[in-house]
PDB file of C-alpha atoms and ligand atoms in Angstrom:
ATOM      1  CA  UNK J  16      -8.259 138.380 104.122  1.00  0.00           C
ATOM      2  CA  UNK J  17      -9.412 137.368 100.731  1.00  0.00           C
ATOM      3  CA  UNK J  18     -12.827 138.223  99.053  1.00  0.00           C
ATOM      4  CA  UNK J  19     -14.547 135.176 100.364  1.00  0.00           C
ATOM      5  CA  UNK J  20     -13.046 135.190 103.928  1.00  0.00           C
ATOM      6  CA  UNK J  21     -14.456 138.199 104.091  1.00  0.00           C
ATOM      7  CA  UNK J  22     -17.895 137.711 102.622  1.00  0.00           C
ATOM      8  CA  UNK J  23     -18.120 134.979 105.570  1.00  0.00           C
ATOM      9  CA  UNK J  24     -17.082 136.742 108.067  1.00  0.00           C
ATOM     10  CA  UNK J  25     -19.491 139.741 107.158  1.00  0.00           C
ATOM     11  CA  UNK J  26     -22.126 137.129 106.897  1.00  0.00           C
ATOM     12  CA  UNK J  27     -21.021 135.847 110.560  1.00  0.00           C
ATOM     13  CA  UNK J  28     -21.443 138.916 111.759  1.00  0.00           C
ATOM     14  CA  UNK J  29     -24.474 139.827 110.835  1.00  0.00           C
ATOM     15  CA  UNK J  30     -26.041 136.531 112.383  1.00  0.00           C
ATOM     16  CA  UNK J  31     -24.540 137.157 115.363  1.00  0.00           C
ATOM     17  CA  UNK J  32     -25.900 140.778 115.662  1.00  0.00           C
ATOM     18  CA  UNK J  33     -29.165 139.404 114.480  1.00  0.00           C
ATOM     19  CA  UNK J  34     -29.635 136.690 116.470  1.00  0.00           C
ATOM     20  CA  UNK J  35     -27.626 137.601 119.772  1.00  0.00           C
ATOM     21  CA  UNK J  36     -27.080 141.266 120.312  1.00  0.00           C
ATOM     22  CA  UNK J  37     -31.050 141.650 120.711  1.00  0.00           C
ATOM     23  CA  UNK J  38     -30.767 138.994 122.564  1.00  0.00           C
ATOM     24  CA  UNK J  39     -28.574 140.622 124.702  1.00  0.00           C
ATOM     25  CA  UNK J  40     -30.199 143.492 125.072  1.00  0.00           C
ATOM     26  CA  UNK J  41     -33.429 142.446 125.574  1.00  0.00           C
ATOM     27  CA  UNK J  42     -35.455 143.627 122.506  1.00  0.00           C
ATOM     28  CA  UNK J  43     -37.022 140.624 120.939  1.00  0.00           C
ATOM     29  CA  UNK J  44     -40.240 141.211 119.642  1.00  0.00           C
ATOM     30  CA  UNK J  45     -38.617 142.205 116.476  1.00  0.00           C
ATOM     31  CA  UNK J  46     -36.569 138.826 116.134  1.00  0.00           C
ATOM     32  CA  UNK J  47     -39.192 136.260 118.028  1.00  0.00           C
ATOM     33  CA  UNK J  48     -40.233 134.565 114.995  1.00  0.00           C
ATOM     34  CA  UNK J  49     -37.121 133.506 113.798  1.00  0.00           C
ATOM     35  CA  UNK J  50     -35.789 132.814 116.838  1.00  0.00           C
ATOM     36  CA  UNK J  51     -35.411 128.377 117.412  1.00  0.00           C
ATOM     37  CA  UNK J  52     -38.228 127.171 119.790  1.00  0.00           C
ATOM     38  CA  UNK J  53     -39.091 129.681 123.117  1.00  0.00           C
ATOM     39  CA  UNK J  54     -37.309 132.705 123.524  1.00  0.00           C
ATOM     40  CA  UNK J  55     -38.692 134.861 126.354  1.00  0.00           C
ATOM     41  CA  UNK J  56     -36.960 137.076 129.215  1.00  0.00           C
ATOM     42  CA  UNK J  57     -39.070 139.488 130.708  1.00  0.00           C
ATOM     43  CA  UNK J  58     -42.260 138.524 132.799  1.00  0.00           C
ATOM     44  CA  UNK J  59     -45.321 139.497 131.033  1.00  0.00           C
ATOM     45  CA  UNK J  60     -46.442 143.385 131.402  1.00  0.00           C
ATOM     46  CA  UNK J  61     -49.638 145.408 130.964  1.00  0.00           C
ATOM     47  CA  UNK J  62     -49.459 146.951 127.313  1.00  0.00           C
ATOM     48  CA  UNK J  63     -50.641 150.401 126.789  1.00  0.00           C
ATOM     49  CA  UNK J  64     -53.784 151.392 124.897  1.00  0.00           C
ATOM     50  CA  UNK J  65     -53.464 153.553 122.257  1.00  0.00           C
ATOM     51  CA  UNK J  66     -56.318 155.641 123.167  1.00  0.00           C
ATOM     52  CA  UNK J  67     -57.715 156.860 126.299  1.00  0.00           C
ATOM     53  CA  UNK J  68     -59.779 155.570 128.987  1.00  0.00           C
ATOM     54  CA  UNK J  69     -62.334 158.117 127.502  1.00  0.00           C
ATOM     55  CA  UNK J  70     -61.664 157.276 124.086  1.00  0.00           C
ATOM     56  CA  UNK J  71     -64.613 155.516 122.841  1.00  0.00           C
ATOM     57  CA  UNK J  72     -67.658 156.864 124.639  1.00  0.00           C
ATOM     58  CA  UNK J  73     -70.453 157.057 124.352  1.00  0.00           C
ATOM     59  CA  UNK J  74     -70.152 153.071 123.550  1.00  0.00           C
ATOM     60  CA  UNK J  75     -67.878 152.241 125.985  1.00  0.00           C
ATOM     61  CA  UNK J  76     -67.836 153.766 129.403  1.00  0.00           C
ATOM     62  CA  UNK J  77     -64.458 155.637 131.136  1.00  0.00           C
ATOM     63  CA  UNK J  78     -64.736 153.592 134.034  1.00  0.00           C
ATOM     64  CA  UNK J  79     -65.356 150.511 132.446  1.00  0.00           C
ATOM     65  CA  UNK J  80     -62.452 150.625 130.623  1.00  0.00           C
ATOM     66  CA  UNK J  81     -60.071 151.875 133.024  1.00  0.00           C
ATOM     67  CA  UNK J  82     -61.250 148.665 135.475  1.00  0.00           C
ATOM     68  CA  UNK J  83     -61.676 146.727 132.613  1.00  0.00           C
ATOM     69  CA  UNK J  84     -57.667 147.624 131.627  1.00  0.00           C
ATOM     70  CA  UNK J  85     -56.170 148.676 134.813  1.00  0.00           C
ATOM     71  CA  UNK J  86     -57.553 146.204 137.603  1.00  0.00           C
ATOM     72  CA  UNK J  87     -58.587 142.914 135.309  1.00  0.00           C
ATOM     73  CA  UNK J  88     -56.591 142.761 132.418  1.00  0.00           C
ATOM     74  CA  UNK J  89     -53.295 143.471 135.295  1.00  0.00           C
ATOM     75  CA  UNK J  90     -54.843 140.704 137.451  1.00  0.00           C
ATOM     76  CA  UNK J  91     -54.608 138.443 134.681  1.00  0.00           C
ATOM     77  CA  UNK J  92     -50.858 139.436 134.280  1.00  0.00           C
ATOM     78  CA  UNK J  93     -50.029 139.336 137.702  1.00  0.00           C
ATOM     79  CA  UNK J  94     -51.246 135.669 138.211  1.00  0.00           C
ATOM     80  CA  UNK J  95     -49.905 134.553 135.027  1.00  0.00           C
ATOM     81  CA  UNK J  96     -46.542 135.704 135.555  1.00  0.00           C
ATOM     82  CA  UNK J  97     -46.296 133.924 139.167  1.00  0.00           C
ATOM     83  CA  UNK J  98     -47.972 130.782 137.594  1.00  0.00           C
ATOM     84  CA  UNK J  99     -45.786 129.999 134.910  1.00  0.00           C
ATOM     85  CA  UNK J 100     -42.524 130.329 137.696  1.00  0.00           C
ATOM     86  CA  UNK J 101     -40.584 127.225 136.756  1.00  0.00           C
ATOM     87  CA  UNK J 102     -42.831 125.507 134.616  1.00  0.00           C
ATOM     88  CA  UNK J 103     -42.335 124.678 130.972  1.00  0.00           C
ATOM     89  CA  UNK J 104     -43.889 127.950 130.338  1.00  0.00           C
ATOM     90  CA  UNK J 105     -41.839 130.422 131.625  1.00  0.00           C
ATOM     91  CA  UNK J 106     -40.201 131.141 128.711  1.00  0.00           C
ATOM     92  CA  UNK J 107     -42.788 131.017 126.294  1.00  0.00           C
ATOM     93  CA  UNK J 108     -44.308 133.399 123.988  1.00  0.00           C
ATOM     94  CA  UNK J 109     -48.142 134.107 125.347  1.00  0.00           C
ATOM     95  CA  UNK J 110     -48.898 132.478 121.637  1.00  0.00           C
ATOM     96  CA  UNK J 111     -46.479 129.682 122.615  1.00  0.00           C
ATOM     97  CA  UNK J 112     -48.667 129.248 125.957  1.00  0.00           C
ATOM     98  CA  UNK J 113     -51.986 129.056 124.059  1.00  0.00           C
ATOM     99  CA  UNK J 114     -51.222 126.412 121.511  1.00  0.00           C
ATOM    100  CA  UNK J 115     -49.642 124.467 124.517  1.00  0.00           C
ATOM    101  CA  UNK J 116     -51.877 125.259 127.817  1.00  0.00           C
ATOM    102  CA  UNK J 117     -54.138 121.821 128.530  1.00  0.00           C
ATOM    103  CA  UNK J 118     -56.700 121.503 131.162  1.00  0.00           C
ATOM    104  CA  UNK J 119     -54.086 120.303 133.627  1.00  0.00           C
ATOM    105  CA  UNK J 120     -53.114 123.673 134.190  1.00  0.00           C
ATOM    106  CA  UNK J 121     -56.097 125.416 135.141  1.00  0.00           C
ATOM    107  CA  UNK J 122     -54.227 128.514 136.438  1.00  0.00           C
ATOM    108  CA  UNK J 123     -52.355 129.716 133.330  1.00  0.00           C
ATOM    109  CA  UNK J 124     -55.063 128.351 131.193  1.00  0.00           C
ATOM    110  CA  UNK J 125     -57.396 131.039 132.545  1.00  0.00           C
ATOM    111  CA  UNK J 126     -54.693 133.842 133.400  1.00  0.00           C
ATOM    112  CA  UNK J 127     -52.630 133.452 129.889  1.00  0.00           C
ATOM    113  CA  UNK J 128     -55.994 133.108 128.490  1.00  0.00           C
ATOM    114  CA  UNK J 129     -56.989 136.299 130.148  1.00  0.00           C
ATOM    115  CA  UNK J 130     -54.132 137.977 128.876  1.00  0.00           C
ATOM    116  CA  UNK J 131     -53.894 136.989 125.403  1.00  0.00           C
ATOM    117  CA  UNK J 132     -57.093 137.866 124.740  1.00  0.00           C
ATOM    118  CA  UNK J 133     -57.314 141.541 126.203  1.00  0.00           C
ATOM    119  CA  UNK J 134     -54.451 142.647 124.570  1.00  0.00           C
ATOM    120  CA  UNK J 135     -55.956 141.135 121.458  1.00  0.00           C
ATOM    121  CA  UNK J 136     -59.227 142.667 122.475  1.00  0.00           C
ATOM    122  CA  UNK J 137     -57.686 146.180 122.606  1.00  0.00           C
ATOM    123  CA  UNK J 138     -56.412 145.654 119.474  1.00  0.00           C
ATOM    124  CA  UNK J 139     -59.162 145.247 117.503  1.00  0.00           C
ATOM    125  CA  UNK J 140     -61.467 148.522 118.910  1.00  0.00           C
ATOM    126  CA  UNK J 141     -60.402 152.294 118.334  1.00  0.00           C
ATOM    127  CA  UNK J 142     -61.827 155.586 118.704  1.00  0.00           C
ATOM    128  CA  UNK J 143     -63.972 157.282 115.716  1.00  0.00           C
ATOM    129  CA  UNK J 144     -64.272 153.230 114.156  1.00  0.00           C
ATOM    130  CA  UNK J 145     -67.276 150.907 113.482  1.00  0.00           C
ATOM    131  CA  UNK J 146     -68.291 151.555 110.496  1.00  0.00           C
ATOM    132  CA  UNK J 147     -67.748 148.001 107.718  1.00  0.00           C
ATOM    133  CA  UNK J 148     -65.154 146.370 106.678  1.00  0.00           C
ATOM    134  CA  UNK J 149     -63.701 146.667 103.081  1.00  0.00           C
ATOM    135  CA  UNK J 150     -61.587 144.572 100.507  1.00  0.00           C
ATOM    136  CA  UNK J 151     -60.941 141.390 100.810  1.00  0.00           C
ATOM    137  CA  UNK J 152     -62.203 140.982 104.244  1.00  0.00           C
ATOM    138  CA  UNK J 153     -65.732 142.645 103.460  1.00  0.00           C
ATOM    139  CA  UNK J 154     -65.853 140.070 100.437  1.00  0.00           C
ATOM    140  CA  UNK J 155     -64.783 137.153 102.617  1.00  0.00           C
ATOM    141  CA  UNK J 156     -67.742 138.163 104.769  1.00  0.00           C
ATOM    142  CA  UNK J 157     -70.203 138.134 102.233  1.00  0.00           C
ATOM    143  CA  UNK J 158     -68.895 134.868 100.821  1.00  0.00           C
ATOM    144  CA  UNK J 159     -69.049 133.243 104.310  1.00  0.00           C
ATOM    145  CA  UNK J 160     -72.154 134.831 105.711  1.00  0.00           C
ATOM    146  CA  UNK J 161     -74.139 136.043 103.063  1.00  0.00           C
ATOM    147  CA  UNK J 162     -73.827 140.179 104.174  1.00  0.00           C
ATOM    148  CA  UNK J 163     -72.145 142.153 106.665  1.00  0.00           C
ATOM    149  CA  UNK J 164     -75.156 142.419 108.170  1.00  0.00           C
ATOM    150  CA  UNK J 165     -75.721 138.449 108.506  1.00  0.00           C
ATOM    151  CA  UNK J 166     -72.233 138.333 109.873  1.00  0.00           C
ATOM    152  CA  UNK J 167     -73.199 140.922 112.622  1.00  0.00           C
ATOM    153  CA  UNK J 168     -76.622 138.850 113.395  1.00  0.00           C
ATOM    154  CA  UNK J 169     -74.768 135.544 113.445  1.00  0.00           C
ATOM    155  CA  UNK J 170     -71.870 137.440 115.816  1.00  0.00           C
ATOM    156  CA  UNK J 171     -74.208 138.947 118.345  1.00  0.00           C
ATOM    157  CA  UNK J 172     -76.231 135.940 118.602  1.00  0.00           C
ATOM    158  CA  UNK J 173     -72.909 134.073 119.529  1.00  0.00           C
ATOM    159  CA  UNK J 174     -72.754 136.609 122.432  1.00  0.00           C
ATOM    160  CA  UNK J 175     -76.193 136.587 123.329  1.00  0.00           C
ATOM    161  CA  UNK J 176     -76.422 132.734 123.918  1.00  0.00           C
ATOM    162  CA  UNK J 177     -72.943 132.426 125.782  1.00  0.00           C
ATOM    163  CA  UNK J 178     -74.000 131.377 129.229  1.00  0.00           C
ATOM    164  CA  UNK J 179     -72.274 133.255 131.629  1.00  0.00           C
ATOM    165  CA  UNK J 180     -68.958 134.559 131.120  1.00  0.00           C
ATOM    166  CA  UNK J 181     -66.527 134.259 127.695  1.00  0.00           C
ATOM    167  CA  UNK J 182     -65.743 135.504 124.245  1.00  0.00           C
ATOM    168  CA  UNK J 183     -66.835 135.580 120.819  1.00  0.00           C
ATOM    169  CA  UNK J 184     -64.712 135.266 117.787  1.00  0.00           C
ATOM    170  CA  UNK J 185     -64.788 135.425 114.229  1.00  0.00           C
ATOM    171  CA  UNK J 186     -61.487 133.526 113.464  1.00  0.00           C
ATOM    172  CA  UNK J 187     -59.833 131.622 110.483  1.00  0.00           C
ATOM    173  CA  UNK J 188     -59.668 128.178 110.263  1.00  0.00           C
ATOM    174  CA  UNK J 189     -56.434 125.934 108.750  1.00  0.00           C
ATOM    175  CA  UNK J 190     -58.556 126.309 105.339  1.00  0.00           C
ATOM    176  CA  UNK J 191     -58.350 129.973 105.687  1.00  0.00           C
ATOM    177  CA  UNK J 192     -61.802 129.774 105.856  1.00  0.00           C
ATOM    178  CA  UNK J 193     -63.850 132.286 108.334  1.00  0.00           C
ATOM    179  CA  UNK J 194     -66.049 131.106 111.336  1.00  0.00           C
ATOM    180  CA  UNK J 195     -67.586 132.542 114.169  1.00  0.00           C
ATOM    181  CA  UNK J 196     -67.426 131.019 117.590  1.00  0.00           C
ATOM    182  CA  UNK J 197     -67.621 131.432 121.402  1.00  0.00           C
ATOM    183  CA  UNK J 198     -65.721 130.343 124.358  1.00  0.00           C
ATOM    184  CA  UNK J 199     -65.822 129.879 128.031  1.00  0.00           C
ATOM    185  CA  UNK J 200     -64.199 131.938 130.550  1.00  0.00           C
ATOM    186  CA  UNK J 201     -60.569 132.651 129.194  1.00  0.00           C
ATOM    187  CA  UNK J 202     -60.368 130.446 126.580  1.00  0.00           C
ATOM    188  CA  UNK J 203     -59.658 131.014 122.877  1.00  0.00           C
ATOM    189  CA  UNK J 204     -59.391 129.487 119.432  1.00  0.00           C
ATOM    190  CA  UNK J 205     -55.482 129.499 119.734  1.00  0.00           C
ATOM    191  CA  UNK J 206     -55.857 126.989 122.441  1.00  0.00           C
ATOM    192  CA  UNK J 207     -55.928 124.143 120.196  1.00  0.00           C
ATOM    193  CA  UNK J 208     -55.871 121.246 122.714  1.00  0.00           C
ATOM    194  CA  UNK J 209     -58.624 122.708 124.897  1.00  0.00           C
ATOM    195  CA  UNK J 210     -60.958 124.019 122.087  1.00  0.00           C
ATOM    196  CA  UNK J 211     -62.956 122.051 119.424  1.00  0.00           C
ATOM    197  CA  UNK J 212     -63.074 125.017 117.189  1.00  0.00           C
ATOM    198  CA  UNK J 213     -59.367 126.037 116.164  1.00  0.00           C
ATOM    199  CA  UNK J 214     -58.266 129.232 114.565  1.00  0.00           C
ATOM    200  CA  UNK J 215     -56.927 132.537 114.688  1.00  0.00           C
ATOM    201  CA  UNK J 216     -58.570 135.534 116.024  1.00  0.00           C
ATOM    202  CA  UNK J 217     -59.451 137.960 113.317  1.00  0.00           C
ATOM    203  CA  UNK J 218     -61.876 140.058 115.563  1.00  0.00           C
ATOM    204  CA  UNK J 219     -63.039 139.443 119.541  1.00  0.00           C
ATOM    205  CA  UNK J 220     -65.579 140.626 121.943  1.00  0.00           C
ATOM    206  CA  UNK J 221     -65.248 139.932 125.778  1.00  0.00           C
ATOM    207  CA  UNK J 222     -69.171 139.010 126.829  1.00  0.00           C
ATOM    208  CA  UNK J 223     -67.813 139.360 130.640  1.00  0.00           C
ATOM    209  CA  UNK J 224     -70.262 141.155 132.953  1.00  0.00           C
ATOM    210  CA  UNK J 225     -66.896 143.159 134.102  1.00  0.00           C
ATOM    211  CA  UNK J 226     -66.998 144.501 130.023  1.00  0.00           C
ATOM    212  CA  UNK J 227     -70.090 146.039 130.342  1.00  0.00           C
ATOM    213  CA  UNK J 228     -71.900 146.027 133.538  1.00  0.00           C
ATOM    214  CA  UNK J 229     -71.526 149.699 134.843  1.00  0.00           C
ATOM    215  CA  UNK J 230     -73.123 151.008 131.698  1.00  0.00           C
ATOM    216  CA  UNK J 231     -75.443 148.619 130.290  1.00  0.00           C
ATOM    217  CA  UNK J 232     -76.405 146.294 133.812  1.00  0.00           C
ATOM    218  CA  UNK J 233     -78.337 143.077 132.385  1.00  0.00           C
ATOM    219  CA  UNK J 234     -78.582 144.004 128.878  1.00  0.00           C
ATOM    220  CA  UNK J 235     -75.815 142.328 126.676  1.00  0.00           C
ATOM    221  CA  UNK J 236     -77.487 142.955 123.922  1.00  0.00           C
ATOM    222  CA  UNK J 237     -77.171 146.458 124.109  1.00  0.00           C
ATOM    223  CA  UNK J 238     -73.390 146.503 124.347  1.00  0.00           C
ATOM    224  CA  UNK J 239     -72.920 143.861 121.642  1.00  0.00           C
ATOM    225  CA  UNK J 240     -75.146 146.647 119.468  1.00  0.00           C
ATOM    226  CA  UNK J 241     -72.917 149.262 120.922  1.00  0.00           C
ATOM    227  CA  UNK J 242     -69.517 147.032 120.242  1.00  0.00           C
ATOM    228  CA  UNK J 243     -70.105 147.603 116.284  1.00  0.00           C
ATOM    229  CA  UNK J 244     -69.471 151.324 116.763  1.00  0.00           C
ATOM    230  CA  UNK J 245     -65.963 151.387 117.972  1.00  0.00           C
ATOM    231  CA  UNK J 246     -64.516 147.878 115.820  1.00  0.00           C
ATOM    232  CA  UNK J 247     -61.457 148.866 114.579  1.00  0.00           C
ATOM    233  CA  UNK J 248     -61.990 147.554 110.883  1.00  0.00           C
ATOM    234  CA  UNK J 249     -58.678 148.419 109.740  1.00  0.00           C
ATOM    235  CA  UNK J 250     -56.972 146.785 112.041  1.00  0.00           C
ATOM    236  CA  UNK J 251     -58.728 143.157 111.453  1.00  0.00           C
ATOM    237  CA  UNK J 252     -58.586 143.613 107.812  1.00  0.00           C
ATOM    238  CA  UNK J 253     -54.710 143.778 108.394  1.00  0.00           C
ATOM    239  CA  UNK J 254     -55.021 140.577 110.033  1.00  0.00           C
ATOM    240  CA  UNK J 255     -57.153 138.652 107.777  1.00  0.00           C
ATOM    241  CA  UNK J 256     -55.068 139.888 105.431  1.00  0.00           C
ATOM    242  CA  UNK J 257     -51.471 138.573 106.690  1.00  0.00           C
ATOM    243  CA  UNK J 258     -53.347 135.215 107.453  1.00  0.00           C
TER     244      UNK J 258
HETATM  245 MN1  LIG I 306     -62.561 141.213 130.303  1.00  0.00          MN
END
């Protein structure tokens, strides 16, 4: 074998580990984005928190959270996974599904919906957290908003006037540009034929009665207030900073 025989095989062999021996062995996550169109095996499973169900009281509840993690967000897992049986999504990313889901399909609208956005949700909350952003998301705020503490008004007041249940979202648009929003039920700003206003999530907060009930009954308001104390700042500014 002569030096470039060998340089091609080498380079063969490295694509083939790289694209098909995770394949093979079913780690993927590492690999998704570069893998051509949809590339999923397993059905969709709960993901662990990386704190505990205790972890950020006083704000948030025990209970709350273990329902909130271990009886909805599963729910919304379980029904996904049996809805998407031999559709075009069954082999989707849960990304893939939200850029793709339409209103014709109600069922993994709501359930992909459901769990895209709690496993975004906790994401973007932490133990011993709140606090305010810094760098270039703090002076993306400011620019956008006027202060951090505009932002926050403008934020809660998106989850104060949500009528029954849904999110709220600060978000980038195509421009890069940050907005605020709120949506319905399950929906989201990565559901770009559903939604009017498009982005990706930077930072979320489920409005749900099920996110807050047992603690704070009727008053929303109160857990919005109490949401600020346990955003995970670091964590979004890693976000808005890979775009
Ligand atoms: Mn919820």
């Amino acid at each position: 074998m002569n030096k470039r025989t060998f340089l091609k095989s080498l380079a063969l062999i490295s694509a083939a580990s790289f694209l098909q021996i995770p394949r093979i062995m079913g780690f993927h996550t590492q690999n998704e984005e570069i893998l051509p169109e949809t590339y999923r095996e397993n059905d969709f499973s709960l993901p662990q928190l990386s704190y505990s169900y205790d972890g950020l009281e006083p704000y948030f509840d025990k209970m709350t959270m273990e329902i909130h993690h271990s009886k909805h967000h599963a729910a919304y897992i379980k029904n996904l996974n049996e809805a998407i049986k031999n559709t075009p999504f069954e082999k989707m990313t849960l990304e893939e599904i939200q850029a793709k889901v339409t209103d014709k399909f109600p069922i993994i609208r709501n359930n992909g919906g459901g769990h895209y956005n709690h496993s975004f949700f906790w994401q973007i909350i932490a133990p011993q957290a709140g606090g305010e952003p810094t760098g270039k998301l703090a002076e993306a705020i400011k620019t956008t908003f006027g202060s951090f503490d505009k932002f926050k008004e403008q934020f809660a007041q998106a989850g104060k006037s949500r009528f029954g249940s849904g999110w709220v979202w600060l978000s980038l648009d195509k421009n890069k540009k940050l907005f605020i929003s709120s949506t319905p039920n399950q929906d989201n700003p990565l559901m770009t034929k559903i939604v009017k206003e498009k982005g990706k999530p930077m930072l979320a907060l489920d409005v749900w009665e099920h996110a807050y009930y047992l603690k704070y009954q009727n008053k929303r308001p109160d857990f919005i207030n109490a949401f600020w104390n346990v955003v995970n700042w670091k964590e979004v500014e890693k976000r808005f900073e890979n775009g």
